Coordinates of C-alpha atoms in Angstrom, one line a residue:
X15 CA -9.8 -17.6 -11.6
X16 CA -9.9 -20.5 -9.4
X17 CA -11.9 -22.4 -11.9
X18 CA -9.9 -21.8 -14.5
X19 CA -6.8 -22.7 -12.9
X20 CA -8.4 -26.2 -12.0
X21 CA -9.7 -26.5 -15.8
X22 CA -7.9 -29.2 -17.4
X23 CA -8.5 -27.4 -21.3
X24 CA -7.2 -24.3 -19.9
X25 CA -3.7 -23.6 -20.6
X26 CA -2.9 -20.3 -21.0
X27 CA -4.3 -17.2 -18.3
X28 CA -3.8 -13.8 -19.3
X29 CA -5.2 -11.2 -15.8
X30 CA -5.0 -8.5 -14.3
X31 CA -5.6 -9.7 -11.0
X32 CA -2.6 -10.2 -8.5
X33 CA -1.4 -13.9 -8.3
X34 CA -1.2 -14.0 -4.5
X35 CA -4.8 -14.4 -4.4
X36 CA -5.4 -17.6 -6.7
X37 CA -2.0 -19.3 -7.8
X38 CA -0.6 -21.5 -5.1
X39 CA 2.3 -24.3 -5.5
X40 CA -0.9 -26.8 -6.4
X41 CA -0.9 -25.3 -10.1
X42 CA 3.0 -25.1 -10.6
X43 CA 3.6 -28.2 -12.0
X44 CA 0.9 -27.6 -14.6
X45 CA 1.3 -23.5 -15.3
X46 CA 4.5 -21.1 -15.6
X47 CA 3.6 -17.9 -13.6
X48 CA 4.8 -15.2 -15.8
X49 CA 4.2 -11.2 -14.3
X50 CA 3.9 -8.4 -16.2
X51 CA 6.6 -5.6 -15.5
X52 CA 5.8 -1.9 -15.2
X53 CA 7.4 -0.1 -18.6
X54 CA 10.7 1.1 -19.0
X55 CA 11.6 4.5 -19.4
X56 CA 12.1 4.0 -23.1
X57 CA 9.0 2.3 -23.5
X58 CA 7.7 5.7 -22.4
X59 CA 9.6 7.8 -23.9
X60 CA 8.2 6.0 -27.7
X61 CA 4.9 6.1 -26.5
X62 CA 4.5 9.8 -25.6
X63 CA 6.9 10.7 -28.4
X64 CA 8.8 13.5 -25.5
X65 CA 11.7 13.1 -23.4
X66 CA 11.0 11.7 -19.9
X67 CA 13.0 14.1 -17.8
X68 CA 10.2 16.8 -18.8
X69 CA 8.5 15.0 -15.7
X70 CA 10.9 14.8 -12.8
X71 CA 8.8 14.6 -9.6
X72 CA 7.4 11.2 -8.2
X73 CA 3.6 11.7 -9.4
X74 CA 4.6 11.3 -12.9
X75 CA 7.1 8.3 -12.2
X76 CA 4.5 6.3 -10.6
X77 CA 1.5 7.0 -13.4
X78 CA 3.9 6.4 -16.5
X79 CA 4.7 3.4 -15.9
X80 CA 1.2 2.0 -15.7
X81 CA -0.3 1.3 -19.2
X82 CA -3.6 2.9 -18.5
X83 CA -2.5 5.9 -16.6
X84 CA 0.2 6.3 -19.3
X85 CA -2.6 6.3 -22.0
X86 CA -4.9 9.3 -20.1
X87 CA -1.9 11.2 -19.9
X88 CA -0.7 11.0 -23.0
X89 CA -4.2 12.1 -24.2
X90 CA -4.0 15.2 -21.8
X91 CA -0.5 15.9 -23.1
X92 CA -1.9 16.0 -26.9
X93 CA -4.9 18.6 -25.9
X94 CA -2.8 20.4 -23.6
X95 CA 1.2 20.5 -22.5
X96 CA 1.0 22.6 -19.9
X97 CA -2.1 21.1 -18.1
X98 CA -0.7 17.9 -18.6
X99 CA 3.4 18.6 -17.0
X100 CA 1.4 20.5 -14.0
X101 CA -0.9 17.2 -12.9
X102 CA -0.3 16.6 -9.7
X103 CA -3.2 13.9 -8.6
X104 CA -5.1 11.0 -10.1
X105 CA -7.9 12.6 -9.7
X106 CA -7.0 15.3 -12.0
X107 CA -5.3 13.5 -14.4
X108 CA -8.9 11.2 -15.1
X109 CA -11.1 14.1 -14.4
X110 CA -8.8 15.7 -17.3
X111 CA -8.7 13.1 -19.6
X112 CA -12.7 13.3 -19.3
X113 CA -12.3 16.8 -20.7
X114 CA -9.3 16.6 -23.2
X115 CA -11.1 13.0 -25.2
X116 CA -14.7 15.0 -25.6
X117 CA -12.8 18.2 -26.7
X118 CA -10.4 16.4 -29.3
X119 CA -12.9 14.3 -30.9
X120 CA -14.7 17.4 -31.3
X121 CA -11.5 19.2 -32.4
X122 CA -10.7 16.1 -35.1
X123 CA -14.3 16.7 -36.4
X124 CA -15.6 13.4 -34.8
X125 CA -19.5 14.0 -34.8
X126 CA -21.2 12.2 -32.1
X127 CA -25.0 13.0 -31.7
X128 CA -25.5 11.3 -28.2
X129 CA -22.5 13.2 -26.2
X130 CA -25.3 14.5 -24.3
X131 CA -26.3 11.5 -23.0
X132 CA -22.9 10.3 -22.9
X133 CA -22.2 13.3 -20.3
X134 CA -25.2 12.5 -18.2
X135 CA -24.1 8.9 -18.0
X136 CA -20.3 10.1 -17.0
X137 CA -21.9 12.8 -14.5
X138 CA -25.1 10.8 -13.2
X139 CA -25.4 7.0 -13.9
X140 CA -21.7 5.6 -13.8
X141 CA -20.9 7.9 -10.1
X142 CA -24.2 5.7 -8.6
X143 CA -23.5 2.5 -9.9
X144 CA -19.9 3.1 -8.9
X145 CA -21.0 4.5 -5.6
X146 CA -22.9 1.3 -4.1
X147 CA -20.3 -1.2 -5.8
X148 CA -17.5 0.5 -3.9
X149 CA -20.0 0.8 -0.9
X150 CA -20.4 -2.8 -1.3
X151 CA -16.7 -3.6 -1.4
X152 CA -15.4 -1.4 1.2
X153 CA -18.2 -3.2 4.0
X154 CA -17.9 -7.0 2.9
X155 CA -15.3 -6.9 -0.2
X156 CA -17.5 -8.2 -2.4
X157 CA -21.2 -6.6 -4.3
X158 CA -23.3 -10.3 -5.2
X159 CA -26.6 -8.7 -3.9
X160 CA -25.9 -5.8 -6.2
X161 CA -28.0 -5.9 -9.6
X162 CA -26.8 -4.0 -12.8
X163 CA -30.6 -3.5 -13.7
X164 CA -31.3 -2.6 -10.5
X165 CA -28.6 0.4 -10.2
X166 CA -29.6 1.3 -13.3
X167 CA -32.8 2.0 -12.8
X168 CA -32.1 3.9 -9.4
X169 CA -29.2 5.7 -11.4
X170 CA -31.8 7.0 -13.5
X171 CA -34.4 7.7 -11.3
X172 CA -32.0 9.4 -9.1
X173 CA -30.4 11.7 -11.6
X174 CA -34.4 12.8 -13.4
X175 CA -33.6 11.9 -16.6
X176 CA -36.9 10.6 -17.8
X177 CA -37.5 14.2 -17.1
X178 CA -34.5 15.4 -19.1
X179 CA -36.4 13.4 -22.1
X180 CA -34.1 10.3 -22.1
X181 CA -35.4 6.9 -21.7
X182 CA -34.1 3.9 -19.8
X183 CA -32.8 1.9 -22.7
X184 CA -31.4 4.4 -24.6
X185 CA -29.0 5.3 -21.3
X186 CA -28.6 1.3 -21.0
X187 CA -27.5 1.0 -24.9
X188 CA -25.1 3.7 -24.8
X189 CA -24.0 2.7 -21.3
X190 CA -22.8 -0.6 -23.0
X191 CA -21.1 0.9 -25.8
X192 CA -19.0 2.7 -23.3
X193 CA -17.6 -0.6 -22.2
X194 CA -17.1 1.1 -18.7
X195 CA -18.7 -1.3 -16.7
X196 CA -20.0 -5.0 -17.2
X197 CA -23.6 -6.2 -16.5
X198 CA -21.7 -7.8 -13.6
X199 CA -21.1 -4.9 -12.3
X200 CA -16.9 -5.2 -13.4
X201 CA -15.6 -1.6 -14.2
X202 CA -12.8 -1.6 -16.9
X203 CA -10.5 -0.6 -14.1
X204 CA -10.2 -0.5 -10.1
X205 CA -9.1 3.0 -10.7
X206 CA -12.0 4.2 -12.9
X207 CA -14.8 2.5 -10.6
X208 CA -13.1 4.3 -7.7
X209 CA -13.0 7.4 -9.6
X210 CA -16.6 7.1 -10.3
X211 CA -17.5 6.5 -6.4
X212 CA -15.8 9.7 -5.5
X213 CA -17.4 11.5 -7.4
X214 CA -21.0 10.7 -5.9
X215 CA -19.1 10.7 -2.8
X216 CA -18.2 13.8 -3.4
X217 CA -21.9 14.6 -4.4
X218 CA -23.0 13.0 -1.2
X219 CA -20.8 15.5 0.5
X220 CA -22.1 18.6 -1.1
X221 CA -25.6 17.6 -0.7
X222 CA -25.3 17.1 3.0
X223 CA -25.6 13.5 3.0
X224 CA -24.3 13.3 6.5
X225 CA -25.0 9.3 7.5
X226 CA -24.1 8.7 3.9
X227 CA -20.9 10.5 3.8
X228 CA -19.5 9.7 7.4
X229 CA -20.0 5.7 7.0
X230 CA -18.5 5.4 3.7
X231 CA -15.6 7.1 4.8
X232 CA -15.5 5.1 8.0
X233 CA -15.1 2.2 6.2
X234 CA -12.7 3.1 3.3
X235 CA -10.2 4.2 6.8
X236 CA -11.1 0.9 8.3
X237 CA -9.7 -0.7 4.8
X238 CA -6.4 1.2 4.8
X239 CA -5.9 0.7 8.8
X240 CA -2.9 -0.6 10.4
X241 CA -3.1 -3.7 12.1
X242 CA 0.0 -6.1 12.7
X243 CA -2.1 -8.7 11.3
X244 CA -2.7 -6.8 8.1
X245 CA -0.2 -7.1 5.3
X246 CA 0.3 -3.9 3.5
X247 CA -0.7 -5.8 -0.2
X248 CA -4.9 -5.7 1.6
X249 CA -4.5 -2.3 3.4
X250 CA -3.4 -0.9 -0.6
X251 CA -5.9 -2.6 -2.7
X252 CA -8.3 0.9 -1.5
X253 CA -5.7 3.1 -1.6
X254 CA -6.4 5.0 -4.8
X255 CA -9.8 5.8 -3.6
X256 CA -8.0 6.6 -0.8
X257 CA -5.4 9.2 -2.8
X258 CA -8.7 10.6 -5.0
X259 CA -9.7 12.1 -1.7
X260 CA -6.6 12.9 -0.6
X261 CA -5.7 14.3 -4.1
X262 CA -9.3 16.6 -4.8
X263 CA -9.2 18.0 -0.9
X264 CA -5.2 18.7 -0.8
X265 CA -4.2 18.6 2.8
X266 CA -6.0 20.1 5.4
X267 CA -9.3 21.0 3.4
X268 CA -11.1 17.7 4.3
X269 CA -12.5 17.9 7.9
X270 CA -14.1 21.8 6.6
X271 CA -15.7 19.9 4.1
X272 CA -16.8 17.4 7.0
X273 CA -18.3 19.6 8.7
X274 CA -19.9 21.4 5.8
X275 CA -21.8 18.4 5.0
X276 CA -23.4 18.7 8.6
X277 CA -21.3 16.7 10.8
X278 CA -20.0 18.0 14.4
X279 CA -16.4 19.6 14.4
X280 CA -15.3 16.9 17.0
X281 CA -16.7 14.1 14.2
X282 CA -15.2 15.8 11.6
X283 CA -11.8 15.9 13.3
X284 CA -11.8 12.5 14.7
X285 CA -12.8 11.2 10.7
X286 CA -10.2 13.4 9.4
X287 CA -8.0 12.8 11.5
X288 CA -7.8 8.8 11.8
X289 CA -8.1 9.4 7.2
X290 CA -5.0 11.3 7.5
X291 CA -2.9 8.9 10.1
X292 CA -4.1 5.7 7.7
X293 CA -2.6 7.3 4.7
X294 CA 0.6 8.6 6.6
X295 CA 0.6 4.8 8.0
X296 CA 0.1 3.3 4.2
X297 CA 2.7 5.4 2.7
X298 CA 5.4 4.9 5.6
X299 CA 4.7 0.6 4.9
X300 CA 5.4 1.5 1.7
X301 CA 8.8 2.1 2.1
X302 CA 11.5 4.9 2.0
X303 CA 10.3 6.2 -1.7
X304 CA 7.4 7.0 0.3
X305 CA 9.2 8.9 3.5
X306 CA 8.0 12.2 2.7
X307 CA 5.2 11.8 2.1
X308 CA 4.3 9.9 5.3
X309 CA 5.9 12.7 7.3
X310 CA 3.8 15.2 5.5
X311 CA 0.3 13.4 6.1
X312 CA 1.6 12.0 9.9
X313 CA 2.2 15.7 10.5
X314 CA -1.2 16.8 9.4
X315 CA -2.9 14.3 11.4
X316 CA -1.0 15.3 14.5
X317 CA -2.2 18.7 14.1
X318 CA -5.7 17.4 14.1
X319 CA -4.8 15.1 17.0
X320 CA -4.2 18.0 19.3
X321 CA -7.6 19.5 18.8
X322 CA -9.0 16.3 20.2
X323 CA -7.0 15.0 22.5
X324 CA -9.6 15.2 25.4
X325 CA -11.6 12.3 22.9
X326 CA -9.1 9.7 24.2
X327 CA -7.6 8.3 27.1
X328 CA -3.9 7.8 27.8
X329 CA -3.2 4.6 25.9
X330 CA -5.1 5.4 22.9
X331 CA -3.2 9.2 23.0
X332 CA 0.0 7.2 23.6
X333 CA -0.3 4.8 20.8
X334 CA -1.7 7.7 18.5
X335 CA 1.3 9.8 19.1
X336 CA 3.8 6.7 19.1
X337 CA 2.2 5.8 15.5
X338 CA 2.7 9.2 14.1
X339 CA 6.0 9.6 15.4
X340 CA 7.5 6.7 13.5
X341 CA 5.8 8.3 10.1
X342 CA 7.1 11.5 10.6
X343 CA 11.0 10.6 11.4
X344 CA 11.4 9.9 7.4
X345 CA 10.4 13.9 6.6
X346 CA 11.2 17.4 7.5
X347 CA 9.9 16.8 11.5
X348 CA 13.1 14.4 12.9
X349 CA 13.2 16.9 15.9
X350 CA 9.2 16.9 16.4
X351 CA 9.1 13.2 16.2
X352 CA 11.6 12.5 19.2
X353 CA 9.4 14.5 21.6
X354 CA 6.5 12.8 20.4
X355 CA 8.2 9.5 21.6
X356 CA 9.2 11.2 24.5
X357 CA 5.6 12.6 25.1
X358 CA 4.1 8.7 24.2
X359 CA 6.7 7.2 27.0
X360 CA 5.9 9.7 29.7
X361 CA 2.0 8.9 29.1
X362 CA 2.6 5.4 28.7
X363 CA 4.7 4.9 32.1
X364 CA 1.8 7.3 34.0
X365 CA -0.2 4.5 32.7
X366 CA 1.1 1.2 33.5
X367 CA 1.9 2.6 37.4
X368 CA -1.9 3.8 37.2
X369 CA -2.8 0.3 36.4
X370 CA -0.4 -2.5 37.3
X371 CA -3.2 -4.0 39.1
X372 CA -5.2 -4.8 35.7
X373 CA -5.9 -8.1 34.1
X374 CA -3.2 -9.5 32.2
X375 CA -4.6 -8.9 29.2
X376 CA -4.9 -5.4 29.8
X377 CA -1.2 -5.4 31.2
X378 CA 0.1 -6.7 27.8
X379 CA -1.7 -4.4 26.1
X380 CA 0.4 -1.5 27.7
X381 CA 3.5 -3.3 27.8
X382 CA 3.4 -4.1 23.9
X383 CA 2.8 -0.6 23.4
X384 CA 5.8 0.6 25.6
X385 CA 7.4 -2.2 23.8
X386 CA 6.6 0.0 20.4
X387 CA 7.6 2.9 21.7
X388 CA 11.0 1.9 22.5
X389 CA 11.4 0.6 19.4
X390 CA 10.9 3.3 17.6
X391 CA 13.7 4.9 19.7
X392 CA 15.5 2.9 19.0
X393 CA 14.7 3.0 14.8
X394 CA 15.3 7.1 15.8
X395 CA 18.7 6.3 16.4
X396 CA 19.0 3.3 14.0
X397 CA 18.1 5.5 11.3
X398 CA 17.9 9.2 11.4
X399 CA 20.7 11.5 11.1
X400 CA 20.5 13.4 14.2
X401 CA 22.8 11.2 16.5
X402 CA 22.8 8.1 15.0
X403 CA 24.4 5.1 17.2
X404 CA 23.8 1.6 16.6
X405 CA 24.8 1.3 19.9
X406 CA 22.1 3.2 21.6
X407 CA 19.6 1.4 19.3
X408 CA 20.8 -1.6 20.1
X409 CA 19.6 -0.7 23.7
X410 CA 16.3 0.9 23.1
X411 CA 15.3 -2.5 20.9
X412 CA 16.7 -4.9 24.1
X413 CA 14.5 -2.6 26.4
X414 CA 11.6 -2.9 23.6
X415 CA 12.1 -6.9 23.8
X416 CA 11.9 -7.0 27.4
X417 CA 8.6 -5.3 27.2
X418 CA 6.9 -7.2 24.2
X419 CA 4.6 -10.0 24.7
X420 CA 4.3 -10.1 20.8
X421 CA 6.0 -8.5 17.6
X422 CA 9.1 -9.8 19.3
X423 CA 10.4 -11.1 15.9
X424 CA 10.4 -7.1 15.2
X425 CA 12.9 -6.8 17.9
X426 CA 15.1 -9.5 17.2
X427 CA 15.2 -7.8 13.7
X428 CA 16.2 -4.6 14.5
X429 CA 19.5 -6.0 16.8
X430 CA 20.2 -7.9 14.1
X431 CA 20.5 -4.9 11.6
X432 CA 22.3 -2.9 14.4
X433 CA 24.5 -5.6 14.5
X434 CA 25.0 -5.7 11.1
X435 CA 25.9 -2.0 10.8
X436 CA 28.7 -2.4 13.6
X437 CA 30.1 -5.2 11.5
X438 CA 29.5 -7.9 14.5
X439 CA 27.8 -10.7 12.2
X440 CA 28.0 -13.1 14.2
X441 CA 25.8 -11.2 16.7
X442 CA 23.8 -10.2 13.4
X443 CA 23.1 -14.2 12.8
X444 CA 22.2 -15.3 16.0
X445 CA 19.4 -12.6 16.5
X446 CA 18.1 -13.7 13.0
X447 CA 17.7 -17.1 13.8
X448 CA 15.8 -15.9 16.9
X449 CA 13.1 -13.7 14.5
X450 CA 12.7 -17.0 12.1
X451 CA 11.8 -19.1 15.8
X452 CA 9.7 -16.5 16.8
X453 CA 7.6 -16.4 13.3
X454 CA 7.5 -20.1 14.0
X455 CA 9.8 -21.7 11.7
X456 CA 11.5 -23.5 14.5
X457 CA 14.1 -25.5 13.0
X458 CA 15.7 -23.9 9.4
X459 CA 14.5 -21.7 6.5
X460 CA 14.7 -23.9 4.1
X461 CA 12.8 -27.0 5.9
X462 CA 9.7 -24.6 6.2
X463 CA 10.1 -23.6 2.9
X464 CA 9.7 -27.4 1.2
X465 CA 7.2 -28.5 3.8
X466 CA 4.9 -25.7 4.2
X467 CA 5.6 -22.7 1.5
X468 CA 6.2 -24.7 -1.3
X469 CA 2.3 -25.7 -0.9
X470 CA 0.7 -22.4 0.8
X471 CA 2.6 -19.9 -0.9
X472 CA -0.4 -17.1 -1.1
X473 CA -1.2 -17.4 2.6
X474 CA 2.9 -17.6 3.8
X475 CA 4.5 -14.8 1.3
X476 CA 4.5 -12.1 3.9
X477 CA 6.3 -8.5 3.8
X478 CA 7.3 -9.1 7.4
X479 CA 9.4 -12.2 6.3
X480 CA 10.0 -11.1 3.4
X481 CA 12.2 -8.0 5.1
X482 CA 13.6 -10.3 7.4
X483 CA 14.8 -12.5 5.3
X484 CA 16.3 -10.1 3.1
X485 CA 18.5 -8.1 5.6
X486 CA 19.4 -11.9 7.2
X487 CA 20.8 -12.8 3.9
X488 CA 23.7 -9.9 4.2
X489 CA 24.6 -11.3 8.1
X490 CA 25.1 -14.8 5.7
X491 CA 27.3 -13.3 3.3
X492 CA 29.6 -12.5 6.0
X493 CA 30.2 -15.5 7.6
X494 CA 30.8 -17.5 4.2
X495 CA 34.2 -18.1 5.7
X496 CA 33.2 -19.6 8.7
X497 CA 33.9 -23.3 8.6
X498 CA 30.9 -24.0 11.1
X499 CA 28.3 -22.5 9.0
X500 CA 29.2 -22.2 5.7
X501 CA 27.8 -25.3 4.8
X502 CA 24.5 -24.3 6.6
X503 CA 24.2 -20.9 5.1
X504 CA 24.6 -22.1 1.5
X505 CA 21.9 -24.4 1.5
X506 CA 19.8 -21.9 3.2
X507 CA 20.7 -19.0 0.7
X508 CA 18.8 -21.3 -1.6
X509 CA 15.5 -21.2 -0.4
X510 CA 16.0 -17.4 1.3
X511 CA 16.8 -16.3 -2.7
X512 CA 13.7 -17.8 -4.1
X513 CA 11.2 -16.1 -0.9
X514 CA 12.2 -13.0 -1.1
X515 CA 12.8 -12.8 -4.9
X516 CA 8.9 -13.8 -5.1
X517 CA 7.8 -10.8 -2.4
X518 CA 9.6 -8.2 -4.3
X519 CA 9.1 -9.1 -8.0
X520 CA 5.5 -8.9 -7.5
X521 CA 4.1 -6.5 -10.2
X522 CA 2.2 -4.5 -8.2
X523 CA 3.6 -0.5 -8.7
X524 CA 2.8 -0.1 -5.0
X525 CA 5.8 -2.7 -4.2
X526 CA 8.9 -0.9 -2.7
X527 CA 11.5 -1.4 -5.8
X528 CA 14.2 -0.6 -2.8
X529 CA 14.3 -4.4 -1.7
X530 CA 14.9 -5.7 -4.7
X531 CA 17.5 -3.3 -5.6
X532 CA 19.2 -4.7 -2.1
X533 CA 18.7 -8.4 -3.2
X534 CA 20.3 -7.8 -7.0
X535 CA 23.6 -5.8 -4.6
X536 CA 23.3 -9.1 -2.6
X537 CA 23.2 -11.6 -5.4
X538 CA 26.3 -9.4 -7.3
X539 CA 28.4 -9.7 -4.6
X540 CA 27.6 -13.6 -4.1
X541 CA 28.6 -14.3 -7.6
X542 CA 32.0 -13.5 -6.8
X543 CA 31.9 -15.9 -3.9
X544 CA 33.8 -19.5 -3.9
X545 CA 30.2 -21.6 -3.9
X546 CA 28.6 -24.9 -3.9
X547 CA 27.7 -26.0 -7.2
X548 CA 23.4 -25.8 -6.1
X549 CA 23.8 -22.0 -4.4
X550 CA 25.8 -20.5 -7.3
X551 CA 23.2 -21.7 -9.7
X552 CA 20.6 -20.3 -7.3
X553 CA 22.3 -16.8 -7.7
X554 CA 23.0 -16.9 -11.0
X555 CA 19.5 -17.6 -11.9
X556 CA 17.7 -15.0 -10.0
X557 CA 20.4 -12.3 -10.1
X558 CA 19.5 -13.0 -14.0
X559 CA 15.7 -12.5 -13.3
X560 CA 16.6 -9.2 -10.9
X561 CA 18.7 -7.5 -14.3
X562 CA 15.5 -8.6 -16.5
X563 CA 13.0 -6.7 -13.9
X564 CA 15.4 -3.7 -12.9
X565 CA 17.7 -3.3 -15.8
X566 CA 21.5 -3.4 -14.6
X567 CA 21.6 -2.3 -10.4

């Protein structure tokens, strides 16, 4: 991609790839970066040739709108209705399709006299190939030792099928007809190459692979893992994998299958346990759409937690529990989740008195984590019905501050929303200016923006700032009549407008919709404002490109 972009005869890309990985602000002046919008409702409604609202639950909203999904279903709708409206995973809906394409072709009279080897390329070949490429990617993201030749050959040696009386470059020819995978080793999707992986995974697992089975699994968790370094756009590009597994074991079947395939219970809890707080983790970054679901899988992992407790000492119990509780506050276990932060504080205090005499680093370590802890107190009563006062959050999230040696942006953010919600904006502003000096853009928004986004934009488009930036934007709106800052705040609005319109308008199906919904309300209400000739231009034109992504909000 990078090539191409630097090509000078190159002036049109058509990819699937997401632009935050090869289009900076260097290519801008020579390119117009135009992304590709999941379909509309109608659109799917003409495609499928049924009404939408026969599919009502969040499965179906998510894999309609992407083109390829869309197509696989619409091919298990045509061989059966009722299988199709009662999918609940993607890994029934391709394992389906699989089905439903062989069966109408064979239905449509479609004679094909190599399905046999077509089936022991689906079942055999493509699961190994797609096996070490996905190996390969989850340990280094990338497969260049990998040979297409090679796999193939192990593919087939693996599977017997000289024995089964096929021969090498029969498999090979119809292999490439199947345009499935490249001989550089490029699937035609992601999804299907994942797909493919699980399978042999899945294999692996039945065949008591142990080693096999426990490291690849290892490092697909380590891909999807929290870190506050990690933006949630990395920790996702797995995550389908990471829902096959999810979507073939249902729940709480995994570790039995773990320890089927030969490992120890206590491995098989602490693997399934750490795969099931990852996924809670992913959906809860993932935003409110996802709530439930994070509180269902951040439940299920605290279920496994308490089996092996005795594995970990009191910090790494504390931060455990203090990382569950946040996912679970979103779902049916509000009441659970306050005593787990109750639980995480009481182990957490034992623990700094146990050690206050440890080296500082160790002694940030635990204060950070109080720091977290308190802050999602103080998010309990931000945010959840049970007792809500901005006033008591506003407390917890000073008392997190005081603790934090980093993350303090987080803080600053939270009294800023508080404030926000008890209508003192003034408060509100001040504590955002505090979170944009403590993710180092010292003097304004917009000066960072022309000297160092402008020309970094893949590396400085973060969902952090992104956030921030979005809920400081609605503390500006309401002081738009203060003579001191109006000036100020209209200039910055500018630049604040075009960041956070990029985050959100990313294509991606992952991306929470919510904050761009929030940003259109924002823009809406700013066209109505009294302002500068340069800001209301700014609105105008991306409240236009909002309505074009989101239809009217």
């Amino acid at each position: 991609m990078g090539s191409l972009l630097e090509n000078s005869n190159v002036n049109i890309i058509c990819s699937t790839r997401n632009e935050e990985n090869f289009f900076n602000g260097n290519y801008e002046n020579k390119f117009k970066l135009l992304k590709m919008q999941p379909l509309t409702q109608k659109q799917i409604v003409e495609y499928i040739g049924v009404n939408f609202g026969e599919f009502d639950n969040k499965f179906f909203e998510e894999i309609l709108t992407t083109p390829m999904l869309l197509k696989m279903f619409t091919v298990v709708y045509r061989y059966d209705k009722k299988l199709a409206q009662n999918l609940s995973n993607k890994y029934q809906l391709i394992d389906n399709y699989m089905i439903a394409e062989k069966s109408l072709r064979e239905v449509e009279g479609y004679k094909d006299d190599n399905q046999k080897i077509r089936d022991c390329i689906l079942n055999d070949v493509l699961p190994y190939m797609a096996y070490y490429v996905e190996k390969s990617i989850l340990k280094d993201n990338n497969f260049k030792d990998l040979a297409f030749d090679k796999l193939l050959q192990n593919a087939y040696e693996k599977a017997k099928l000289k024995n089964k009386g096929y021969e090498k470059k029969t498999i090979e020819i119809i292999l490439d007809g199947m345009n499935l995978v490249s001989k550089e080793l490029l699937f035609s999707h992601d999804l299907i190459r994942e797909f493919f992986s699980f399978k042999y995974w899945k294999k692996l697992l039945e065949g008591k692979e142990t080693e096999e089975v426990k490291e690849f699994l290892k490092s697909l968790i380590q891909k999807i893992m929290y870190t506050e370094t990690t933006e949630i756009s990395s920790r996702v590009q797995n995550f389908d994998l990471a829902e096959l597994i999810l979507g073939y074991y249902e729940d709480e079947l995994l570790e039995k299958k773990l320890q089927e395939a030969g490992l120890s219970e206590e491995e098989s809890l602490v693997l399934a346990q750490n795969f099931y707080q990852e996924i809670a983790g992913v959906y809860d970054d993932l935003g409110r759409q996802y709530g439930a679901d994070a509180a269902k899988y951040g439940w299920i992992a605290y279920q496994y937690l308490k089996n092996i407790e005795n594995v970990y000492n009191e910090y790494e119990l504390a931060k455990k529990i203090n990382f569950i509780a946040y996912c679970t506050m979103d779902g049916n276990y509000v009441k659970e989740s306050w005593e787990l932060l109750e639980r995480a504080e009481k182990l957490m205090i034992s623990y700094e008195q146990k050690y206050s005499n440890a080296d500082a680093e160790m002694i940030k370590d635990i204060r950070n984590l109080l720091g977290k802890i308190y802050s999602n107190k103080g998010a309990f009563y931000y945010d959840v019905n049970l007792g809500k006062s901005y006033e008591t959050a506003i407390k917890y999230y000073q008392k997190a501050l005081e603790k934090r040696y980093s993350g303090k942006y987080a803080s600053y953010k939270n009294i800023m929303s508080a404030y926000f919600k008890l209508k003192d904006f003034k408060a509100a502003y001040e504590n955002y200016q505090k979170a944009l000096k403590e993710l180092e853009i010292k003097k304004s928004f917009s000066e960072w923006y022309i000297q160092k986004y402008e020309s970094n934009k893949a590396q400085l488009r973060t969902k952090a700032l992104a956030d921030l930036i979005e809920r400081g934007i609605g503390a500006e709106m309401n002081l738009l009549n203060n003579s001191e800052l109006k000036d100020i705040i209209q200039n910055e609005l500018c630049y604040e407008i075009s960041y956070v319109f990029d985050y959100f308008s990313s294509g991606s199906r992952r991306n929470d919709k919510n904050s761009l919904i929030s940003l259109t309300k924002k823009l809406k209400s700013l066209s109505k404002e009294d302002l500068a000739f340069k800001t209301k231009m700014v609105v105008e034109d991306y409240l236009k490109k909002c309505n074009e992504i989101l239809g009217e909000v």
